[in-house]
Amino acid sequence: MLNKKSVTDLAVAGKKVLVRCDFNVPMKDGAITNDARIEGALPTIQYLIENGAQVILMSHLGRPKGEAKPEFTLAPVAVRLGEFLKKDVLFADDAEVVGENAKTMVAGMKDGDVLLLQNTRYRKEETKNGEEFAKELASLADLYVNDAFGTAHRAHASNVGVSSLLPSALGFLVKKEIDVMGKTMEAPERPFVAILGGAKVSDKIGVIENLLDKVDTLIIGGGMAYTFFVAKGWSVGNSLLEVEKVELAKSLLEKAEAKGVKLLLPVDNVIATGFSNEAEFKTVASNEIPDGWEGLDIGAASIKLFEAEIANAKTVVWNGPMGVFEMSNFARGTFAVAEALTKTDALTIIGGGDSAAAVIQSGYADKMSHISTGGGASLELFEGKVLPGIDAINEK
Ligand code: AMP
């Protein structure tokens, strides 16, 4: 188990503390459409304010690709954050992030002040973990806290780079993600059921392989299931298929059997005449998909089968939708899985991304044990990988 320093292990009073947050919020026409990520960062920020630190925040927003593009400014985040904290949040609007203006503003900070730097991805060096940029960021502060789980699987200047230049610790949000998901992967209460969905097998090969060593049951739904159907010798019509992964799917099915892992695929599917909510659709058994049709959701019998498995579980992790849940005619399987998770007394972990969006959309978010703030990062944890942003933090 990781034994990384937490923000509570640092002596922060009177110190300048640089905090990497995940303020990569969804925006429309310059307005924030969902502020969950800002809210998620509050416990660490509030702790630092209450303990007399000078709090310097940084984050990326979108993909400005190394240029100071105004549509990716963090200015609206500073305003919203100020409303949450009920205090002014200073905003250093420097195109080069650590410019003369930012340096002067930071130098003038008092204990309890909060300042937000401009979008770290205004600098090309950010995503390349450029040493110069990391040094500039580190030069602003005495201590560093990483509280951005969403980028923890990336080695960037604002997470990995600065970690080696300042005494470092994890913030409360990252700590919780690691505690819940890390402990679950190490010592799950059984039966341990993993549910994987989404479009591509190729994105989840490492996850499937790692989970086969850990879970009692692996449920595979969504577009990725059809490559497994072909591995079993069934036709899939126009359904999503990764031909070059069929052999691998075969070997994963064999591996599951050899390890005594129950691998469940959909037994029926909602198929349609095209990739559209207006297309004609019907439900057929998994080995009866006709030519010209494509599978866009799991069917009612599959839902029942998966529900029974979930009801029996003590731990469930879920990543990836069961169908094209963005279209109402093909959303039932995904929402049924979300609902099934509200009815079990198991520890339920939603691995970010589309499954988290589906759970939030269905109104069941409060009923889950843990919804991860990082889709890619949680997948890499399920894959058994070490996340560079966390690995770089000082040990206790
Ligand atoms: P991923 O990013 O791999 O988790 O994939 C998520 C996407 O997979 C969502 O946008 C879904 O609409 C899509 N998806 C799920 N099931 C299917 C399916 N049967 N056919 C096509 N796309 C699907």
Coordinates of C-alpha atoms and ligand atoms in Angstrom, one line a residue:
M1 CA 0.0 0.0 0.0
L2 CA 1.2 3.5 -0.8
N3 CA 2.3 5.5 2.2
K4 CA 2.4 8.9 0.7
K5 CA 2.4 12.2 2.7
S6 CA -0.9 13.9 3.1
V7 CA -1.5 17.6 3.3
T8 CA -2.0 17.1 7.1
D9 CA 1.6 16.0 7.3
L10 CA 2.9 19.3 6.1
A11 CA 3.6 22.4 8.4
V12 CA 1.7 24.9 6.2
A13 CA 1.3 27.9 8.5
G14 CA 2.8 31.0 6.9
K15 CA 4.0 29.0 4.0
K16 CA 3.3 29.4 0.3
V17 CA 1.6 26.2 -0.8
L18 CA 1.3 25.4 -4.5
V19 CA -1.7 23.1 -5.1
R20 CA -2.4 21.3 -8.4
C21 CA -6.2 21.0 -8.7
D22 CA -8.4 19.6 -11.4
F23 CA -10.4 22.6 -12.5
N24 CA -11.0 21.2 -15.9
V25 CA -14.7 22.0 -15.7
P26 CA -17.1 21.8 -18.6
M27 CA -17.8 25.2 -20.2
K28 CA -20.3 26.6 -22.6
D29 CA -20.1 30.1 -24.0
G30 CA -17.7 31.1 -21.3
A31 CA -19.9 29.8 -18.5
I32 CA -19.2 26.8 -16.2
T33 CA -21.9 24.2 -16.8
N34 CA -20.9 21.9 -13.9
D35 CA -18.9 22.9 -10.9
A36 CA -18.5 19.5 -9.3
R37 CA -14.7 19.6 -9.8
I38 CA -14.4 23.0 -8.1
E39 CA -16.5 21.6 -5.2
G40 CA -14.3 18.5 -5.0
A41 CA -11.2 20.7 -4.5
L42 CA -12.7 22.7 -1.6
P43 CA -11.7 20.5 1.4
T44 CA -8.0 20.8 0.7
I45 CA -8.2 24.5 -0.1
Q46 CA -10.3 25.2 3.1
Y47 CA -7.9 23.2 5.2
L48 CA -5.0 25.3 3.9
I49 CA -6.8 28.6 4.5
E50 CA -7.8 27.6 8.0
N51 CA -4.2 26.5 8.8
G52 CA -2.7 29.9 7.7
A53 CA -1.2 28.9 4.4
Q54 CA -0.9 31.2 1.4
V55 CA -2.7 29.1 -1.2
I56 CA -1.5 29.2 -4.8
L57 CA -3.7 27.1 -7.1
M58 CA -3.0 25.8 -10.6
S59 CA -4.9 23.7 -13.1
H60 CA -5.3 23.0 -16.8
L61 CA -8.5 23.6 -18.6
G62 CA -9.3 22.0 -22.0
R63 CA -6.6 21.8 -24.6
P64 CA -5.2 25.2 -25.6
K65 CA -2.1 23.3 -26.9
G66 CA 0.6 25.5 -25.5
E67 CA -1.0 28.8 -26.5
A68 CA -2.8 31.5 -24.4
K69 CA -6.2 31.1 -26.0
P70 CA -8.8 33.3 -24.3
E71 CA -11.5 30.6 -24.5
F72 CA -9.5 28.5 -22.2
T73 CA -9.0 31.1 -19.5
L74 CA -9.4 30.0 -15.9
A75 CA -10.9 33.4 -15.0
P76 CA -14.5 32.0 -14.5
V77 CA -13.1 29.4 -12.2
A78 CA -11.6 32.0 -9.9
V79 CA -14.9 33.7 -9.7
R80 CA -16.9 30.6 -8.9
L81 CA -14.3 29.4 -6.4
G82 CA -14.5 32.7 -4.6
E83 CA -18.3 32.2 -4.3
F84 CA -17.8 28.8 -2.8
L85 CA -15.1 30.0 -0.4
K86 CA -17.0 33.3 0.4
K87 CA -13.8 35.2 -0.1
D88 CA -11.9 36.9 -2.9
V89 CA -9.8 34.6 -5.1
L90 CA -6.9 36.5 -6.7
F91 CA -6.4 35.6 -10.4
A92 CA -3.0 36.0 -12.0
D93 CA -3.9 36.4 -15.7
D94 CA -0.4 35.8 -17.2
A95 CA -0.1 34.4 -20.7
E96 CA 3.1 32.7 -19.6
V97 CA 1.4 31.4 -16.4
V98 CA 4.4 32.4 -14.2
G99 CA 4.9 35.9 -15.5
E100 CA 6.0 39.1 -13.8
N101 CA 2.5 39.9 -12.8
A102 CA 1.9 36.5 -11.2
K103 CA 5.3 36.7 -9.3
T104 CA 4.4 40.2 -7.9
M105 CA 0.9 39.0 -6.9
V106 CA 2.3 35.9 -5.2
A107 CA 5.0 38.0 -3.4
G108 CA 2.2 40.2 -2.0
M109 CA 0.1 37.3 -0.6
K110 CA -0.8 37.1 3.1
D111 CA -1.6 34.1 5.2
G112 CA -5.1 32.7 4.2
D113 CA -5.0 34.4 0.8
V114 CA -6.0 32.3 -2.3
L115 CA -4.6 32.9 -5.8
L116 CA -5.2 31.0 -9.0
L117 CA -2.6 30.9 -11.8
Q118 CA -3.6 30.9 -15.4
N119 CA -4.2 27.6 -17.4
T120 CA -1.0 25.5 -17.1
R121 CA -1.6 24.3 -20.7
Y122 CA -1.0 27.8 -22.0
R123 CA 2.6 26.6 -21.8
K124 CA 3.8 23.9 -24.3
E125 CA 6.2 22.5 -21.6
E126 CA 3.3 21.5 -19.3
T127 CA 2.3 18.3 -21.1
K128 CA 6.0 17.5 -21.8
N129 CA 7.0 17.7 -18.2
G130 CA 9.4 20.5 -19.2
E131 CA 11.9 21.2 -16.4
E132 CA 12.1 25.0 -16.9
F133 CA 8.3 25.4 -16.5
A134 CA 8.4 23.1 -13.4
K135 CA 11.2 25.2 -11.9
E136 CA 9.2 28.4 -12.6
L137 CA 6.1 27.0 -10.9
A138 CA 8.2 25.6 -7.9
S139 CA 9.9 29.0 -7.5
L140 CA 6.6 30.5 -6.4
A141 CA 6.2 28.3 -3.3
D142 CA 7.6 26.5 -0.3
L143 CA 5.5 23.4 -0.5
Y144 CA 3.5 21.4 -3.1
V145 CA 0.2 19.5 -2.8
N146 CA -1.2 17.4 -5.6
D147 CA -5.0 17.2 -5.4
A148 CA -5.8 16.5 -9.1
F149 CA -6.7 12.9 -9.6
G150 CA -7.9 13.4 -13.2
T151 CA -4.4 14.0 -14.4
A152 CA -2.5 11.7 -12.0
H153 CA -1.9 9.2 -14.8
R154 CA 0.0 11.8 -16.8
A155 CA 3.6 13.0 -16.1
H156 CA 3.2 16.8 -16.5
A157 CA 5.2 19.7 -15.3
S158 CA 2.5 20.8 -12.8
N159 CA 2.2 17.4 -11.1
V160 CA 5.3 15.3 -11.6
G161 CA 7.8 18.1 -12.5
V162 CA 7.2 20.2 -9.4
S163 CA 7.0 17.2 -7.1
S164 CA 10.8 16.7 -7.3
L165 CA 11.5 20.4 -6.6
L166 CA 9.4 21.0 -3.4
P167 CA 8.5 19.0 -0.3
S168 CA 5.2 17.4 -1.5
A169 CA 2.0 15.7 -0.3
L170 CA -1.4 14.6 -1.5
G171 CA -4.5 16.6 -1.1
F172 CA -7.7 15.1 0.4
L173 CA -9.4 14.4 -2.9
V174 CA -6.5 12.4 -4.4
K175 CA -6.0 10.7 -1.0
K176 CA -9.7 9.5 -1.0
E177 CA -9.5 8.2 -4.6
I178 CA -6.3 6.2 -3.8
D179 CA -7.6 5.0 -0.4
V180 CA -10.9 3.7 -1.8
M181 CA -9.8 2.4 -5.2
G182 CA -6.3 1.2 -4.1
K183 CA -7.6 -0.7 -1.1
T184 CA -10.3 -2.3 -3.2
M185 CA -7.9 -3.6 -5.8
E186 CA -5.6 -4.9 -3.0
A187 CA -8.1 -6.5 -0.7
P188 CA -11.7 -6.5 -2.0
E189 CA -14.5 -7.9 0.0
R190 CA -15.9 -10.9 -2.1
P191 CA -17.7 -11.6 -4.3
F192 CA -15.9 -9.0 -6.3
V193 CA -17.7 -8.1 -9.5
A194 CA -16.2 -5.8 -12.2
I195 CA -18.4 -4.4 -15.0
L196 CA -16.7 -3.1 -18.1
G197 CA -18.3 -1.5 -21.1
G198 CA -17.7 1.3 -23.6
A199 CA -16.7 1.2 -27.2
K200 CA -13.3 -0.4 -27.5
V201 CA -11.6 -3.6 -26.3
S202 CA -8.3 -2.2 -27.2
D203 CA -8.6 0.5 -24.6
K204 CA -9.3 -2.0 -21.9
I205 CA -7.0 -5.0 -22.5
G206 CA -4.7 -4.2 -19.6
V207 CA -7.7 -3.6 -17.4
I208 CA -9.3 -7.0 -18.3
E209 CA -6.0 -8.8 -17.8
N210 CA -5.4 -7.3 -14.4
L211 CA -9.0 -7.8 -13.3
L212 CA -8.9 -11.5 -14.3
D213 CA -6.4 -12.0 -11.4
K214 CA -8.6 -10.2 -8.9
V215 CA -12.3 -10.5 -9.5
D216 CA -14.8 -13.4 -9.0
T217 CA -17.0 -12.2 -11.9
L218 CA -16.2 -10.0 -14.9
I219 CA -19.2 -8.6 -16.8
I220 CA -18.5 -7.3 -20.3
G221 CA -21.1 -5.2 -22.1
G222 CA -21.2 -2.2 -24.5
G223 CA -19.6 -2.1 -27.9
M224 CA -16.6 -4.0 -26.7
A225 CA -18.7 -7.2 -26.2
Y226 CA -19.1 -7.8 -29.9
T227 CA -15.4 -8.6 -30.4
F228 CA -15.9 -11.4 -27.8
F229 CA -19.1 -12.5 -29.6
V230 CA -17.0 -13.1 -32.7
A231 CA -14.4 -14.9 -30.6
K232 CA -17.2 -17.3 -29.7
G233 CA -18.1 -17.8 -33.3
W234 CA -21.2 -15.6 -33.5
S235 CA -22.0 -13.1 -36.2
V236 CA -22.4 -9.5 -35.1
G237 CA -23.8 -7.8 -38.3
N238 CA -22.7 -4.1 -38.3
S239 CA -21.9 -4.0 -34.6
L240 CA -18.6 -2.5 -33.4
L241 CA -15.9 -5.0 -34.0
E242 CA -12.1 -4.9 -33.6
V243 CA -11.2 -7.7 -36.0
E244 CA -7.5 -7.6 -35.0
K245 CA -8.5 -8.2 -31.3
V246 CA -10.6 -11.3 -31.9
E247 CA -7.7 -13.7 -31.1
L248 CA -6.9 -11.8 -27.9
A249 CA -10.6 -11.9 -26.9
K250 CA -10.4 -15.7 -27.4
S251 CA -7.4 -15.9 -25.1
L252 CA -9.1 -13.8 -22.5
L253 CA -12.1 -16.1 -22.5
E254 CA -9.8 -19.0 -22.0
K255 CA -7.8 -17.3 -19.3
A256 CA -11.0 -16.5 -17.4
E257 CA -12.0 -20.1 -17.5
A258 CA -8.6 -21.3 -16.4
K259 CA -8.6 -18.9 -13.5
G260 CA -12.2 -19.8 -12.4
V261 CA -13.4 -16.3 -13.1
K262 CA -17.0 -16.1 -14.2
L263 CA -17.0 -14.0 -17.4
L264 CA -20.4 -12.9 -18.4
L265 CA -21.3 -11.5 -21.8
P266 CA -24.7 -10.1 -22.8
V267 CA -27.2 -12.9 -23.6
D268 CA -29.4 -10.6 -25.7
N269 CA -29.0 -7.2 -27.4
V270 CA -31.0 -4.3 -28.6
I271 CA -30.1 -4.2 -32.3
A272 CA -30.9 -1.4 -34.8
T273 CA -30.8 -0.8 -38.5
G274 CA -28.5 2.1 -38.1
F275 CA -26.5 4.2 -35.5
S276 CA -29.4 6.5 -34.8
N277 CA -32.1 7.0 -32.2
E278 CA -34.6 7.1 -35.2
A279 CA -33.5 3.7 -36.5
E280 CA -35.8 0.6 -36.3
F281 CA -34.8 -1.6 -33.3
K282 CA -35.6 -4.9 -31.7
T283 CA -34.1 -7.4 -29.2
V284 CA -32.4 -10.6 -30.2
A285 CA -30.3 -13.3 -28.6
S286 CA -26.6 -12.8 -28.8
N287 CA -26.0 -15.5 -31.4
E288 CA -28.8 -14.3 -33.6
I289 CA -27.7 -10.8 -34.8
P290 CA -28.7 -10.6 -38.5
D291 CA -26.7 -9.0 -41.3
G292 CA -27.4 -5.3 -41.7
W293 CA -28.2 -4.7 -38.0
E294 CA -26.0 -3.5 -35.2
G295 CA -26.0 -4.0 -31.4
L296 CA -26.5 -0.8 -29.5
D297 CA -27.5 -1.9 -26.0
I298 CA -27.8 -5.0 -23.9
G299 CA -31.3 -6.6 -23.8
A300 CA -33.7 -7.3 -21.0
A301 CA -32.4 -10.8 -20.3
S302 CA -28.9 -9.5 -20.0
I303 CA -30.0 -6.8 -17.6
K304 CA -31.6 -9.5 -15.4
L305 CA -28.5 -11.7 -15.5
F306 CA -26.2 -8.7 -14.6
E307 CA -28.6 -7.5 -11.9
A308 CA -28.5 -10.9 -10.2
E309 CA -24.7 -10.9 -10.1
I310 CA -24.6 -7.3 -8.8
A311 CA -27.2 -8.2 -6.0
N312 CA -24.9 -11.0 -4.9
A313 CA -21.7 -8.9 -4.8
K314 CA -19.9 -7.3 -1.9
T315 CA -17.7 -5.1 -4.1
V316 CA -18.5 -3.8 -7.6
V317 CA -16.4 -1.6 -9.8
W318 CA -17.9 -0.2 -13.0
N319 CA -16.3 1.5 -16.0
G320 CA -17.9 2.1 -19.4
P321 CA -21.6 2.2 -20.5
M322 CA -23.5 -0.9 -21.6
G323 CA -24.8 0.7 -24.7
V324 CA -25.1 4.0 -26.6
F325 CA -26.7 5.7 -23.6
E326 CA -26.5 9.1 -25.3
M327 CA -29.5 7.9 -27.4
S328 CA -32.7 7.2 -25.4
N329 CA -33.6 4.0 -27.2
F330 CA -30.3 2.5 -26.3
A331 CA -29.8 3.8 -22.8
R332 CA -31.8 1.3 -20.8
G333 CA -29.0 -1.2 -20.1
T334 CA -26.7 1.5 -18.8
F335 CA -29.3 3.0 -16.5
A336 CA -30.5 -0.4 -15.3
V337 CA -26.9 -1.2 -14.2
A338 CA -26.8 2.2 -12.4
E339 CA -30.1 1.3 -10.7
A340 CA -28.9 -2.2 -9.7
L341 CA -25.9 -0.6 -8.0
T342 CA -28.3 1.4 -5.8
K343 CA -30.0 -1.8 -4.6
T344 CA -26.9 -3.7 -3.4
D345 CA -25.2 -3.3 0.0
A346 CA -21.9 -3.9 -1.8
L347 CA -19.1 -1.2 -2.0
T348 CA -19.9 0.4 -5.3
I349 CA -17.1 2.2 -7.2
I350 CA -17.8 4.1 -10.4
G351 CA -14.6 4.6 -12.4
G352 CA -15.2 8.1 -13.8
G353 CA -15.8 9.0 -17.4
D354 CA -19.1 8.0 -19.1
S355 CA -20.3 5.6 -16.4
A356 CA -19.9 8.5 -13.9
A357 CA -21.9 10.7 -16.2
A358 CA -24.6 8.1 -16.6
V359 CA -24.9 7.7 -12.8
I360 CA -25.1 11.4 -12.3
Q361 CA -27.6 11.7 -15.1
S362 CA -29.8 9.0 -13.6
G363 CA -29.9 10.8 -10.2
Y364 CA -28.3 7.9 -8.3
A365 CA -25.0 9.6 -7.6
D366 CA -25.7 9.9 -3.9
K367 CA -26.3 6.2 -3.6
M368 CA -22.8 5.1 -4.8
S369 CA -20.0 4.5 -2.4
H370 CA -17.5 6.3 -4.6
I371 CA -17.6 8.0 -8.0
S372 CA -14.1 8.7 -9.2
T373 CA -13.1 12.1 -10.6
G374 CA -10.7 10.6 -13.1
G375 CA -11.8 8.2 -15.9
G376 CA -8.3 7.6 -17.4
A377 CA -6.6 7.6 -14.0
S378 CA -9.1 5.1 -12.4
L379 CA -8.7 2.8 -15.4
E380 CA -5.0 2.8 -14.9
L381 CA -5.5 2.0 -11.2
F382 CA -7.8 -0.9 -12.3
E383 CA -5.0 -1.9 -14.6
G384 CA -2.6 -2.2 -11.7
K385 CA -0.4 0.6 -12.9
V386 CA 1.4 3.1 -10.8
L387 CA 0.2 6.6 -11.4
P388 CA 3.1 9.0 -12.0
G389 CA 1.5 12.0 -10.4
I390 CA 1.1 10.0 -7.2
D391 CA 4.3 8.1 -7.4
A392 CA 6.2 11.4 -7.4
I393 CA 4.9 12.5 -4.0
N394 CA 7.1 12.2 -0.9
E395 CA 6.7 9.1 1.3
K396 CA 5.8 9.5 4.9
Ligands
AMP1 P1 -15.5 4.4 -23.8 O1 -15.0 5.8 -24.0 O2 -14.6 3.3 -24.5 O3 -15.8 4.1 -22.4 O4 -16.8 4.3 -24.7 C1 -17.9 5.1 -24.4 C2 -18.8 5.2 -25.6 O5 -19.1 3.8 -26.0 C3 -20.1 5.9 -25.4 O6 -20.1 7.1 -26.1 C4 -21.1 4.9 -25.9 O7 -22.1 5.5 -26.8 C5 -20.3 3.9 -26.8 N1 -20.9 2.6 -26.9 C6 -21.3 1.8 -25.9 N2 -21.9 0.7 -26.4 C7 -21.9 0.8 -27.8 C8 -22.3 0.0 -28.8 N3 -22.9 -1.2 -28.6 N4 -22.1 0.4 -30.1 C9 -21.5 1.6 -30.3 N5 -21.0 2.4 -29.3 C10 -21.2 2.0 -28.1

